[in-house]
Amino acid sequence: MTENEHIAGDEKEAGATHSGFVALIGPTNAGKSTLMNRLVGAKVSIVSHKVQTTRAIVRGIAIHGRAQIVFMDTPGIFKPRRRLDRAMVTSAWGGAKDADLIMLLIDSERGLRGDAEAILEGLKEVRQPKILALNKIDQVKREDLLKLAAAANEVVPFERTFMISATTGSGCDDLMDYLAQTLPEGPWYYPEDQISDLPMRQLAAEITREKLFLRLHQELPYSSHVETEKWEERKDGSVRIEQVIYVERESQKKITLGKGGEAIKAISTASRNELSEILEQPVHLFLFVKVRENWGDDPERFREMGLEFPRH
């Protein structure tokens, strides 16, 4: 018997367990990563002010009562312009179609403008049950929230509408109660203490990518990518991690390094501190910046990100 089956078996003796996958979809910057981190209770998805930071599907695992809820944080859905954009949007819709339930997250301040409208139209073709979550409710008047909820439900008849704040946690308990009761009965998919299915090397790369965006989001364009190349557990209980930051041009490399190496040092320190906290062990982090022109057209980079390479 595996550890997973053992946990599920113990739970079943106490009563029926529930488990399932919830796809979190929405326009870019609707707050999906912030919400998933809130619901899981730990950092599993990167958060930044820069749009489209989530590139592949990240699964975050939450336990609520007797239910194990596996959230799939999908890339924001937007009008694709480049090959990487197309791969991300395809990944997001694919994640939605694989889930037991779909949660559409809308930024209440932005409403149904732009990509949100197109996503609602796309959801008409998806057979899974759907719920609507209006985020950032603390920023919007109640009557405007009710109008927004009514307008969205006219296009797609949602099973339920929730009004939440991913930042403060308002409304999130009700949302979790609903998901725990609604997901099908069945054994848990993952061990009780697992919070993500992202391999640690990839999670480490995502954390550095977040720090890169937070530090340089105005100067550095979207076309940068981080890979963990070496991971060495040391006898003293620490871990040595080597990562490469790929950029497309020499000018971007200079920005990433910063004057006298100031930017790369700050990124490295912030990433190392967070990794030490997550791993609960000392981390020695070494960052290298390499120019790789047109990495966005390299199938190998897409595989590293967990994305399908679009052939056209």
PDB file of C-alpha atoms in Angstrom:
ATOM      1  CA  MET A   1       0.000   0.000   0.000  1.00  0.00           C
ATOM      2  CA  THR A   2       1.368   3.415  -0.961  1.00  0.00           C
ATOM      3  CA  GLU A   3       1.478   6.355   1.463  1.00  0.00           C
ATOM      4  CA  ASN A   4      -1.273   7.982  -0.579  1.00  0.00           C
ATOM      5  CA  GLU A   5      -3.578   4.948  -0.350  1.00  0.00           C
ATOM      6  CA  HIS A   6      -2.846   4.627   3.371  1.00  0.00           C
ATOM      7  CA  ILE A   7      -3.910   8.235   4.004  1.00  0.00           C
ATOM      8  CA  ALA A   8      -7.006   7.853   1.842  1.00  0.00           C
ATOM      9  CA  GLY A   9      -7.884   4.599   3.633  1.00  0.00           C
ATOM     10  CA  ASP A  10      -7.605   6.167   7.086  1.00  0.00           C
ATOM     11  CA  GLU A  11      -9.784   9.058   5.959  1.00  0.00           C
ATOM     12  CA  LYS A  12     -12.444   6.735   4.538  1.00  0.00           C
ATOM     13  CA  GLU A  13     -12.819   5.003   7.907  1.00  0.00           C
ATOM     14  CA  ALA A  14     -13.800   8.365   9.386  1.00  0.00           C
ATOM     15  CA  GLY A  15     -16.311   9.047   6.567  1.00  0.00           C
ATOM     16  CA  ALA A  16     -16.438   9.572   2.806  1.00  0.00           C
ATOM     17  CA  THR A  17     -13.573  11.555   1.296  1.00  0.00           C
ATOM     18  CA  HIS A  18     -13.935  13.886  -1.672  1.00  0.00           C
ATOM     19  CA  SER A  19     -11.325  14.849  -4.227  1.00  0.00           C
ATOM     20  CA  GLY A  20     -11.101  16.536  -7.589  1.00  0.00           C
ATOM     21  CA  PHE A  21      -9.528  19.096  -9.873  1.00  0.00           C
ATOM     22  CA  VAL A  22     -10.634  22.733 -10.062  1.00  0.00           C
ATOM     23  CA  ALA A  23      -9.335  24.740 -13.042  1.00  0.00           C
ATOM     24  CA  LEU A  24      -8.785  28.373 -12.172  1.00  0.00           C
ATOM     25  CA  ILE A  25      -9.139  30.383 -15.378  1.00  0.00           C
ATOM     26  CA  GLY A  26      -9.502  34.042 -16.207  1.00  0.00           C
ATOM     27  CA  PRO A  27      -7.929  37.027 -17.930  1.00  0.00           C
ATOM     28  CA  THR A  28      -4.325  37.970 -17.174  1.00  0.00           C
ATOM     29  CA  ASN A  29      -3.803  39.709 -13.825  1.00  0.00           C
ATOM     30  CA  ALA A  30      -7.244  38.731 -12.467  1.00  0.00           C
ATOM     31  CA  GLY A  31      -5.485  37.474  -9.319  1.00  0.00           C
ATOM     32  CA  LYS A  32      -5.459  33.709 -10.020  1.00  0.00           C
ATOM     33  CA  SER A  33      -2.005  33.031  -8.547  1.00  0.00           C
ATOM     34  CA  THR A  34      -2.745  35.145  -5.450  1.00  0.00           C
ATOM     35  CA  LEU A  35      -6.033  33.276  -4.954  1.00  0.00           C
ATOM     36  CA  MET A  36      -4.461  29.845  -5.356  1.00  0.00           C
ATOM     37  CA  ASN A  37      -1.702  30.660  -2.869  1.00  0.00           C
ATOM     38  CA  ARG A  38      -4.410  31.883  -0.463  1.00  0.00           C
ATOM     39  CA  LEU A  39      -6.563  28.736  -0.826  1.00  0.00           C
ATOM     40  CA  VAL A  40      -3.616  26.334  -0.610  1.00  0.00           C
ATOM     41  CA  GLY A  41      -2.165  28.266   2.325  1.00  0.00           C
ATOM     42  CA  ALA A  42       1.348  28.356   0.859  1.00  0.00           C
ATOM     43  CA  LYS A  43       3.322  29.820  -2.016  1.00  0.00           C
ATOM     44  CA  VAL A  44       2.887  27.494  -5.008  1.00  0.00           C
ATOM     45  CA  SER A  45       2.372  29.946  -7.858  1.00  0.00           C
ATOM     46  CA  ILE A  46       4.357  33.063  -8.695  1.00  0.00           C
ATOM     47  CA  VAL A  47       2.737  36.438  -8.279  1.00  0.00           C
ATOM     48  CA  SER A  48       3.849  39.643  -9.987  1.00  0.00           C
ATOM     49  CA  HIS A  49       2.408  42.854 -11.373  1.00  0.00           C
ATOM     50  CA  LYS A  50       3.565  41.819 -14.829  1.00  0.00           C
ATOM     51  CA  VAL A  51       0.835  40.133 -16.862  1.00  0.00           C
ATOM     52  CA  GLN A  52       1.091  36.526 -18.034  1.00  0.00           C
ATOM     53  CA  THR A  53       3.582  35.419 -15.381  1.00  0.00           C
ATOM     54  CA  THR A  54       2.025  31.954 -15.021  1.00  0.00           C
ATOM     55  CA  ARG A  55       3.104  30.093 -18.165  1.00  0.00           C
ATOM     56  CA  ALA A  56       2.207  26.445 -17.643  1.00  0.00           C
ATOM     57  CA  ILE A  57      -0.414  24.810 -15.436  1.00  0.00           C
ATOM     58  CA  VAL A  58       0.645  24.762 -11.786  1.00  0.00           C
ATOM     59  CA  ARG A  59      -1.279  22.493  -9.413  1.00  0.00           C
ATOM     60  CA  GLY A  60      -1.777  23.542  -5.810  1.00  0.00           C
ATOM     61  CA  ILE A  61      -3.226  21.023  -3.361  1.00  0.00           C
ATOM     62  CA  ALA A  62      -5.508  22.037  -0.486  1.00  0.00           C
ATOM     63  CA  ILE A  63      -7.171  19.948   2.241  1.00  0.00           C
ATOM     64  CA  HIS A  64     -10.541  21.207   3.465  1.00  0.00           C
ATOM     65  CA  GLY A  65     -12.341  18.927   5.908  1.00  0.00           C
ATOM     66  CA  ARG A  66     -12.500  15.510   4.231  1.00  0.00           C
ATOM     67  CA  ALA A  67     -11.863  16.927   0.768  1.00  0.00           C
ATOM     68  CA  GLN A  68      -8.634  17.241  -1.198  1.00  0.00           C
ATOM     69  CA  ILE A  69      -9.009  20.060  -3.719  1.00  0.00           C
ATOM     70  CA  VAL A  70      -6.417  20.219  -6.496  1.00  0.00           C
ATOM     71  CA  PHE A  71      -6.366  23.718  -7.975  1.00  0.00           C
ATOM     72  CA  MET A  72      -4.969  24.119 -11.479  1.00  0.00           C
ATOM     73  CA  ASP A  73      -3.634  27.665 -11.868  1.00  0.00           C
ATOM     74  CA  THR A  74      -3.747  28.160 -15.626  1.00  0.00           C
ATOM     75  CA  PRO A  75      -2.002  30.885 -17.644  1.00  0.00           C
ATOM     76  CA  GLY A  76      -4.145  33.978 -18.131  1.00  0.00           C
ATOM     77  CA  ILE A  77      -6.245  33.769 -21.281  1.00  0.00           C
ATOM     78  CA  PHE A  78      -5.617  36.629 -23.689  1.00  0.00           C
ATOM     79  CA  LYS A  79      -5.355  37.300 -27.412  1.00  0.00           C
ATOM     80  CA  PRO A  80      -2.117  35.528 -28.432  1.00  0.00           C
ATOM     81  CA  ARG A  81       0.460  37.328 -30.563  1.00  0.00           C
ATOM     82  CA  ARG A  82       3.531  35.092 -30.421  1.00  0.00           C
ATOM     83  CA  ARG A  83       4.253  31.375 -30.375  1.00  0.00           C
ATOM     84  CA  LEU A  84       4.719  31.390 -26.570  1.00  0.00           C
ATOM     85  CA  ASP A  85       1.385  33.205 -26.182  1.00  0.00           C
ATOM     86  CA  ARG A  86      -0.393  30.561 -28.288  1.00  0.00           C
ATOM     87  CA  ALA A  87       1.124  27.735 -26.228  1.00  0.00           C
ATOM     88  CA  MET A  88      -0.003  29.384 -22.977  1.00  0.00           C
ATOM     89  CA  VAL A  89      -3.589  29.974 -24.124  1.00  0.00           C
ATOM     90  CA  THR A  90      -3.841  26.397 -25.461  1.00  0.00           C
ATOM     91  CA  SER A  91      -2.523  25.140 -22.104  1.00  0.00           C
ATOM     92  CA  ALA A  92      -5.129  27.190 -20.201  1.00  0.00           C
ATOM     93  CA  TRP A  93      -8.098  25.880 -22.212  1.00  0.00           C
ATOM     94  CA  GLY A  94      -6.687  22.342 -22.068  1.00  0.00           C
ATOM     95  CA  GLY A  95      -6.496  22.603 -18.265  1.00  0.00           C
ATOM     96  CA  ALA A  96     -10.107  23.749 -18.099  1.00  0.00           C
ATOM     97  CA  LYS A  97     -11.328  20.796 -20.156  1.00  0.00           C
ATOM     98  CA  ASP A  98      -9.447  18.296 -17.934  1.00  0.00           C
ATOM     99  CA  ALA A  99     -10.972  19.538 -14.653  1.00  0.00           C
ATOM    100  CA  ASP A 100     -13.973  18.355 -12.596  1.00  0.00           C
ATOM    101  CA  LEU A 101     -15.078  21.946 -12.124  1.00  0.00           C
ATOM    102  CA  ILE A 102     -14.118  25.300 -13.632  1.00  0.00           C
ATOM    103  CA  MET A 103     -13.791  28.495 -11.624  1.00  0.00           C
ATOM    104  CA  LEU A 104     -13.735  31.697 -13.662  1.00  0.00           C
ATOM    105  CA  LEU A 105     -12.032  34.538 -11.798  1.00  0.00           C
ATOM    106  CA  ILE A 106     -12.920  38.068 -12.841  1.00  0.00           C
ATOM    107  CA  ASP A 107     -11.316  41.271 -11.579  1.00  0.00           C
ATOM    108  CA  SER A 108     -14.354  43.238 -10.310  1.00  0.00           C
ATOM    109  CA  GLU A 109     -12.700  46.578 -11.036  1.00  0.00           C
ATOM    110  CA  ARG A 110     -12.093  45.700 -14.705  1.00  0.00           C
ATOM    111  CA  GLY A 111     -15.388  43.868 -15.159  1.00  0.00           C
ATOM    112  CA  LEU A 112     -16.119  42.128 -18.452  1.00  0.00           C
ATOM    113  CA  ARG A 113     -14.016  44.386 -20.630  1.00  0.00           C
ATOM    114  CA  GLY A 114     -11.505  42.892 -23.084  1.00  0.00           C
ATOM    115  CA  ASP A 115     -10.434  39.284 -22.600  1.00  0.00           C
ATOM    116  CA  ALA A 116     -13.085  38.474 -19.955  1.00  0.00           C
ATOM    117  CA  GLU A 117     -15.849  38.761 -22.550  1.00  0.00           C
ATOM    118  CA  ALA A 118     -14.048  36.417 -24.957  1.00  0.00           C
ATOM    119  CA  ILE A 119     -13.440  33.876 -22.164  1.00  0.00           C
ATOM    120  CA  LEU A 120     -17.149  33.851 -21.277  1.00  0.00           C
ATOM    121  CA  GLU A 121     -17.971  33.095 -24.920  1.00  0.00           C
ATOM    122  CA  GLY A 122     -15.388  30.290 -24.933  1.00  0.00           C
ATOM    123  CA  LEU A 123     -16.871  28.793 -21.750  1.00  0.00           C
ATOM    124  CA  LYS A 124     -20.190  28.194 -23.535  1.00  0.00           C
ATOM    125  CA  GLU A 125     -18.475  25.304 -25.363  1.00  0.00           C
ATOM    126  CA  VAL A 126     -17.077  23.688 -22.189  1.00  0.00           C
ATOM    127  CA  ARG A 127     -19.270  20.966 -20.664  1.00  0.00           C
ATOM    128  CA  GLN A 128     -17.941  20.935 -17.061  1.00  0.00           C
ATOM    129  CA  PRO A 129     -19.867  22.657 -14.252  1.00  0.00           C
ATOM    130  CA  LYS A 130     -18.719  26.251 -13.825  1.00  0.00           C
ATOM    131  CA  ILE A 131     -18.656  28.719 -10.944  1.00  0.00           C
ATOM    132  CA  LEU A 132     -17.887  32.434 -11.007  1.00  0.00           C
ATOM    133  CA  ALA A 133     -15.642  34.239  -8.503  1.00  0.00           C
ATOM    134  CA  LEU A 134     -15.599  38.034  -8.539  1.00  0.00           C
ATOM    135  CA  ASN A 135     -12.275  39.159  -7.065  1.00  0.00           C
ATOM    136  CA  LYS A 136     -11.184  42.459  -5.452  1.00  0.00           C
ATOM    137  CA  ILE A 137     -14.689  43.083  -4.065  1.00  0.00           C
ATOM    138  CA  ASP A 138     -13.280  45.504  -1.484  1.00  0.00           C
ATOM    139  CA  GLN A 139     -12.549  47.925  -4.363  1.00  0.00           C
ATOM    140  CA  VAL A 140     -16.068  48.010  -5.886  1.00  0.00           C
ATOM    141  CA  LYS A 141     -19.565  49.140  -4.741  1.00  0.00           C
ATOM    142  CA  ARG A 142     -22.024  46.339  -3.944  1.00  0.00           C
ATOM    143  CA  GLU A 143     -24.578  47.397  -6.575  1.00  0.00           C
ATOM    144  CA  ASP A 144     -21.857  47.310  -9.246  1.00  0.00           C
ATOM    145  CA  LEU A 145     -20.841  43.808  -8.121  1.00  0.00           C
ATOM    146  CA  LEU A 146     -24.438  42.593  -8.426  1.00  0.00           C
ATOM    147  CA  LYS A 147     -24.721  44.082 -11.941  1.00  0.00           C
ATOM    148  CA  LEU A 148     -21.437  42.424 -12.950  1.00  0.00           C
ATOM    149  CA  ALA A 149     -22.577  39.040 -11.572  1.00  0.00           C
ATOM    150  CA  ALA A 150     -25.886  39.316 -13.439  1.00  0.00           C
ATOM    151  CA  ALA A 151     -24.179  40.279 -16.720  1.00  0.00           C
ATOM    152  CA  ALA A 152     -21.759  37.313 -16.540  1.00  0.00           C
ATOM    153  CA  ASN A 153     -24.534  34.854 -15.648  1.00  0.00           C
ATOM    154  CA  GLU A 154     -26.549  36.029 -18.663  1.00  0.00           C
ATOM    155  CA  VAL A 155     -23.781  34.756 -20.942  1.00  0.00           C
ATOM    156  CA  VAL A 156     -22.944  31.571 -18.991  1.00  0.00           C
ATOM    157  CA  PRO A 157     -25.319  30.103 -16.375  1.00  0.00           C
ATOM    158  CA  PHE A 158     -22.894  29.533 -13.473  1.00  0.00           C
ATOM    159  CA  GLU A 159     -23.757  27.007 -10.736  1.00  0.00           C
ATOM    160  CA  ARG A 160     -22.810  29.570  -8.088  1.00  0.00           C
ATOM    161  CA  THR A 161     -21.319  33.065  -7.890  1.00  0.00           C
ATOM    162  CA  PHE A 162     -18.866  33.981  -5.122  1.00  0.00           C
ATOM    163  CA  MET A 163     -17.677  37.429  -4.138  1.00  0.00           C
ATOM    164  CA  ILE A 164     -14.155  37.272  -2.758  1.00  0.00           C
ATOM    165  CA  SER A 165     -10.909  39.070  -2.085  1.00  0.00           C
ATOM    166  CA  ALA A 166      -7.838  36.928  -2.787  1.00  0.00           C
ATOM    167  CA  THR A 167      -5.710  39.483  -0.913  1.00  0.00           C
ATOM    168  CA  THR A 168      -7.698  39.649   2.356  1.00  0.00           C
ATOM    169  CA  GLY A 169      -9.314  36.190   2.197  1.00  0.00           C
ATOM    170  CA  SER A 170     -12.852  37.604   2.377  1.00  0.00           C
ATOM    171  CA  GLY A 171     -15.390  35.062   1.029  1.00  0.00           C
ATOM    172  CA  CYS A 172     -12.739  32.340   0.605  1.00  0.00           C
ATOM    173  CA  ASP A 173     -14.075  30.092   3.406  1.00  0.00           C
ATOM    174  CA  ASP A 174     -17.512  29.915   1.749  1.00  0.00           C
ATOM    175  CA  LEU A 175     -15.844  29.119  -1.575  1.00  0.00           C
ATOM    176  CA  MET A 176     -13.793  26.281  -0.020  1.00  0.00           C
ATOM    177  CA  ASP A 177     -16.864  24.865   1.773  1.00  0.00           C
ATOM    178  CA  TYR A 178     -18.716  24.736  -1.542  1.00  0.00           C
ATOM    179  CA  LEU A 179     -15.835  23.066  -3.413  1.00  0.00           C
ATOM    180  CA  ALA A 180     -15.343  20.471  -0.641  1.00  0.00           C
ATOM    181  CA  GLN A 181     -19.028  19.484  -0.802  1.00  0.00           C
ATOM    182  CA  THR A 182     -19.329  19.605  -4.600  1.00  0.00           C
ATOM    183  CA  LEU A 183     -16.291  17.603  -5.749  1.00  0.00           C
ATOM    184  CA  PRO A 184     -16.962  13.889  -6.280  1.00  0.00           C
ATOM    185  CA  GLU A 185     -16.495  11.262  -3.581  1.00  0.00           C
ATOM    186  CA  GLY A 186     -13.239   9.374  -3.924  1.00  0.00           C
ATOM    187  CA  PRO A 187      -9.764   8.796  -2.497  1.00  0.00           C
ATOM    188  CA  TRP A 188      -7.219  11.602  -2.311  1.00  0.00           C
ATOM    189  CA  TYR A 189      -4.787  11.918  -5.214  1.00  0.00           C
ATOM    190  CA  TYR A 190      -1.782  13.153  -3.233  1.00  0.00           C
ATOM    191  CA  PRO A 191      -0.224  12.611   0.225  1.00  0.00           C
ATOM    192  CA  GLU A 192      -1.707  14.846   2.922  1.00  0.00           C
ATOM    193  CA  ASP A 193       1.380  17.047   3.313  1.00  0.00           C
ATOM    194  CA  GLN A 194       1.959  17.731  -0.404  1.00  0.00           C
ATOM    195  CA  ILE A 195       1.014  21.235  -1.571  1.00  0.00           C
ATOM    196  CA  SER A 196       2.083  21.147  -5.234  1.00  0.00           C
ATOM    197  CA  ASP A 197       2.934  18.685  -7.982  1.00  0.00           C
ATOM    198  CA  LEU A 198       5.580  21.035  -9.377  1.00  0.00           C
ATOM    199  CA  PRO A 199       9.050  19.437  -9.135  1.00  0.00           C
ATOM    200  CA  MET A 200      11.231  21.352  -6.671  1.00  0.00           C
ATOM    201  CA  ARG A 201      13.769  22.300  -9.362  1.00  0.00           C
ATOM    202  CA  GLN A 202      10.984  23.897 -11.397  1.00  0.00           C
ATOM    203  CA  LEU A 203       9.445  25.614  -8.368  1.00  0.00           C
ATOM    204  CA  ALA A 204      12.880  27.071  -7.547  1.00  0.00           C
ATOM    205  CA  ALA A 205      13.141  28.427 -11.109  1.00  0.00           C
ATOM    206  CA  GLU A 206       9.658  29.933 -10.820  1.00  0.00           C
ATOM    207  CA  ILE A 207      10.593  31.696  -7.580  1.00  0.00           C
ATOM    208  CA  THR A 208      13.690  33.243  -9.185  1.00  0.00           C
ATOM    209  CA  ARG A 209      11.588  34.266 -12.199  1.00  0.00           C
ATOM    210  CA  GLU A 210       9.160  36.012  -9.855  1.00  0.00           C
ATOM    211  CA  LYS A 211      11.984  37.936  -8.170  1.00  0.00           C
ATOM    212  CA  LEU A 212      13.307  38.873 -11.617  1.00  0.00           C
ATOM    213  CA  PHE A 213       9.926  40.316 -12.595  1.00  0.00           C
ATOM    214  CA  LEU A 214       9.416  42.118  -9.292  1.00  0.00           C
ATOM    215  CA  ARG A 215      12.827  43.778  -9.574  1.00  0.00           C
ATOM    216  CA  LEU A 216      12.868  44.560 -13.301  1.00  0.00           C
ATOM    217  CA  HIS A 217       9.271  44.457 -14.521  1.00  0.00           C
ATOM    218  CA  GLN A 218       9.486  47.921 -16.088  1.00  0.00           C
ATOM    219  CA  GLU A 219      12.883  47.510 -17.759  1.00  0.00           C
ATOM    220  CA  LEU A 220      12.933  43.833 -18.715  1.00  0.00           C
ATOM    221  CA  PRO A 221      10.548  42.602 -21.398  1.00  0.00           C
ATOM    222  CA  TYR A 222       8.464  39.480 -20.993  1.00  0.00           C
ATOM    223  CA  SER A 223      10.964  37.360 -22.927  1.00  0.00           C
ATOM    224  CA  SER A 224      13.074  35.973 -20.094  1.00  0.00           C
ATOM    225  CA  HIS A 225      13.181  32.426 -18.775  1.00  0.00           C
ATOM    226  CA  VAL A 226      14.833  30.687 -15.793  1.00  0.00           C
ATOM    227  CA  GLU A 227      16.083  27.091 -15.647  1.00  0.00           C
ATOM    228  CA  THR A 228      17.543  25.199 -12.677  1.00  0.00           C
ATOM    229  CA  GLU A 229      20.617  23.472 -14.088  1.00  0.00           C
ATOM    230  CA  LYS A 230      22.210  21.969 -10.953  1.00  0.00           C
ATOM    231  CA  TRP A 231      20.838  20.891  -7.584  1.00  0.00           C
ATOM    232  CA  GLU A 232      23.297  19.432  -5.101  1.00  0.00           C
ATOM    233  CA  GLU A 233      22.356  18.318  -1.581  1.00  0.00           C
ATOM    234  CA  ARG A 234      25.448  18.866   0.579  1.00  0.00           C
ATOM    235  CA  LYS A 235      26.693  16.929   3.618  1.00  0.00           C
ATOM    236  CA  ASP A 236      26.265  19.947   5.909  1.00  0.00           C
ATOM    237  CA  GLY A 237      22.484  19.922   5.225  1.00  0.00           C
ATOM    238  CA  SER A 238      22.559  22.839   2.791  1.00  0.00           C
ATOM    239  CA  VAL A 239      21.724  22.764  -0.914  1.00  0.00           C
ATOM    240  CA  ARG A 240      23.691  24.304  -3.791  1.00  0.00           C
ATOM    241  CA  ILE A 241      21.500  25.496  -6.677  1.00  0.00           C
ATOM    242  CA  GLU A 242      22.724  26.820 -10.027  1.00  0.00           C
ATOM    243  CA  GLN A 243      20.236  28.569 -12.303  1.00  0.00           C
ATOM    244  CA  VAL A 244      20.474  30.205 -15.713  1.00  0.00           C
ATOM    245  CA  ILE A 245      18.421  33.256 -16.660  1.00  0.00           C
ATOM    246  CA  TYR A 246      17.928  33.288 -20.436  1.00  0.00           C
ATOM    247  CA  VAL A 247      17.319  36.604 -22.214  1.00  0.00           C
ATOM    248  CA  GLU A 248      17.091  37.350 -25.924  1.00  0.00           C
ATOM    249  CA  ARG A 249      19.528  40.263 -26.300  1.00  0.00           C
ATOM    250  CA  GLU A 250      22.810  41.546 -24.886  1.00  0.00           C
ATOM    251  CA  SER A 251      21.052  44.755 -23.781  1.00  0.00           C
ATOM    252  CA  GLN A 252      18.642  42.638 -21.663  1.00  0.00           C
ATOM    253  CA  LYS A 253      21.603  40.862 -20.071  1.00  0.00           C
ATOM    254  CA  LYS A 254      23.036  44.233 -18.983  1.00  0.00           C
ATOM    255  CA  ILE A 255      19.678  45.196 -17.430  1.00  0.00           C
ATOM    256  CA  THR A 256      19.437  41.859 -15.602  1.00  0.00           C
ATOM    257  CA  LEU A 257      22.954  42.175 -14.175  1.00  0.00           C
ATOM    258  CA  GLY A 258      22.508  45.856 -13.264  1.00  0.00           C
ATOM    259  CA  LYS A 259      25.220  48.411 -12.550  1.00  0.00           C
ATOM    260  CA  GLY A 260      28.079  46.656 -10.778  1.00  0.00           C
ATOM    261  CA  GLY A 261      25.958  43.483 -10.570  1.00  0.00           C
ATOM    262  CA  GLU A 262      23.513  45.245  -8.228  1.00  0.00           C
ATOM    263  CA  ALA A 263      20.299  43.891  -9.817  1.00  0.00           C
ATOM    264  CA  ILE A 264      21.382  40.243 -10.045  1.00  0.00           C
ATOM    265  CA  LYS A 265      22.624  40.331  -6.411  1.00  0.00           C
ATOM    266  CA  ALA A 266      19.257  41.648  -5.192  1.00  0.00           C
ATOM    267  CA  ILE A 267      17.355  39.030  -7.239  1.00  0.00           C
ATOM    268  CA  SER A 268      19.626  36.267  -5.932  1.00  0.00           C
ATOM    269  CA  THR A 269      19.233  37.349  -2.296  1.00  0.00           C
ATOM    270  CA  ALA A 270      15.432  37.572  -2.501  1.00  0.00           C
ATOM    271  CA  SER A 271      15.165  34.181  -4.230  1.00  0.00           C
ATOM    272  CA  ARG A 272      17.643  32.494  -1.870  1.00  0.00           C
ATOM    273  CA  ASN A 273      15.792  33.766   1.225  1.00  0.00           C
ATOM    274  CA  GLU A 274      12.452  32.445  -0.019  1.00  0.00           C
ATOM    275  CA  LEU A 275      13.924  29.105  -1.120  1.00  0.00           C
ATOM    276  CA  SER A 276      15.588  28.646   2.298  1.00  0.00           C
ATOM    277  CA  GLU A 277      12.202  29.226   3.933  1.00  0.00           C
ATOM    278  CA  ILE A 278      10.389  26.744   1.663  1.00  0.00           C
ATOM    279  CA  LEU A 279      13.092  24.055   1.818  1.00  0.00           C
ATOM    280  CA  GLU A 280      13.782  24.645   5.522  1.00  0.00           C
ATOM    281  CA  GLN A 281      17.528  24.359   4.870  1.00  0.00           C
ATOM    282  CA  PRO A 282      20.350  26.778   3.960  1.00  0.00           C
ATOM    283  CA  VAL A 283      20.546  27.549   0.228  1.00  0.00           C
ATOM    284  CA  HIS A 284      23.616  28.552  -1.812  1.00  0.00           C
ATOM    285  CA  LEU A 285      22.175  30.064  -4.998  1.00  0.00           C
ATOM    286  CA  PHE A 286      24.266  30.909  -8.058  1.00  0.00           C
ATOM    287  CA  LEU A 287      22.640  32.792 -10.948  1.00  0.00           C
ATOM    288  CA  PHE A 288      24.071  33.062 -14.461  1.00  0.00           C
ATOM    289  CA  VAL A 289      22.670  35.224 -17.268  1.00  0.00           C
ATOM    290  CA  LYS A 290      22.928  33.956 -20.838  1.00  0.00           C
ATOM    291  CA  VAL A 291      21.820  35.466 -24.127  1.00  0.00           C
ATOM    292  CA  ARG A 292      19.892  33.008 -26.267  1.00  0.00           C
ATOM    293  CA  GLU A 293      18.345  34.774 -29.245  1.00  0.00           C
ATOM    294  CA  ASN A 294      14.799  33.718 -30.077  1.00  0.00           C
ATOM    295  CA  TRP A 295      14.565  31.239 -27.206  1.00  0.00           C
ATOM    296  CA  GLY A 296      10.798  31.710 -27.627  1.00  0.00           C
ATOM    297  CA  ASP A 297      11.055  29.609 -30.818  1.00  0.00           C
ATOM    298  CA  ASP A 298      13.027  26.763 -29.193  1.00  0.00           C
ATOM    299  CA  PRO A 299      10.948  23.583 -28.559  1.00  0.00           C
ATOM    300  CA  GLU A 300      13.301  22.530 -25.725  1.00  0.00           C
ATOM    301  CA  ARG A 301      12.494  25.681 -23.720  1.00  0.00           C
ATOM    302  CA  PHE A 302       8.762  24.959 -24.108  1.00  0.00           C
ATOM    303  CA  ARG A 303       9.260  21.423 -22.767  1.00  0.00           C
ATOM    304  CA  GLU A 304      11.121  22.875 -19.767  1.00  0.00           C
ATOM    305  CA  MET A 305       8.077  25.065 -19.055  1.00  0.00           C
ATOM    306  CA  GLY A 306       5.641  22.161 -19.401  1.00  0.00           C
ATOM    307  CA  LEU A 307       4.070  23.606 -22.553  1.00  0.00           C
ATOM    308  CA  GLU A 308       3.255  22.056 -25.889  1.00  0.00           C
ATOM    309  CA  PHE A 309       5.330  23.611 -28.710  1.00  0.00           C
ATOM    310  CA  PRO A 310       2.957  25.147 -31.308  1.00  0.00           C
ATOM    311  CA  ARG A 311       4.094  24.134 -34.788  1.00  0.00           C
ATOM    312  CA  HIS A 312       2.661  27.240 -36.448  1.00  0.00           C
TER     313      HIS A 312
END
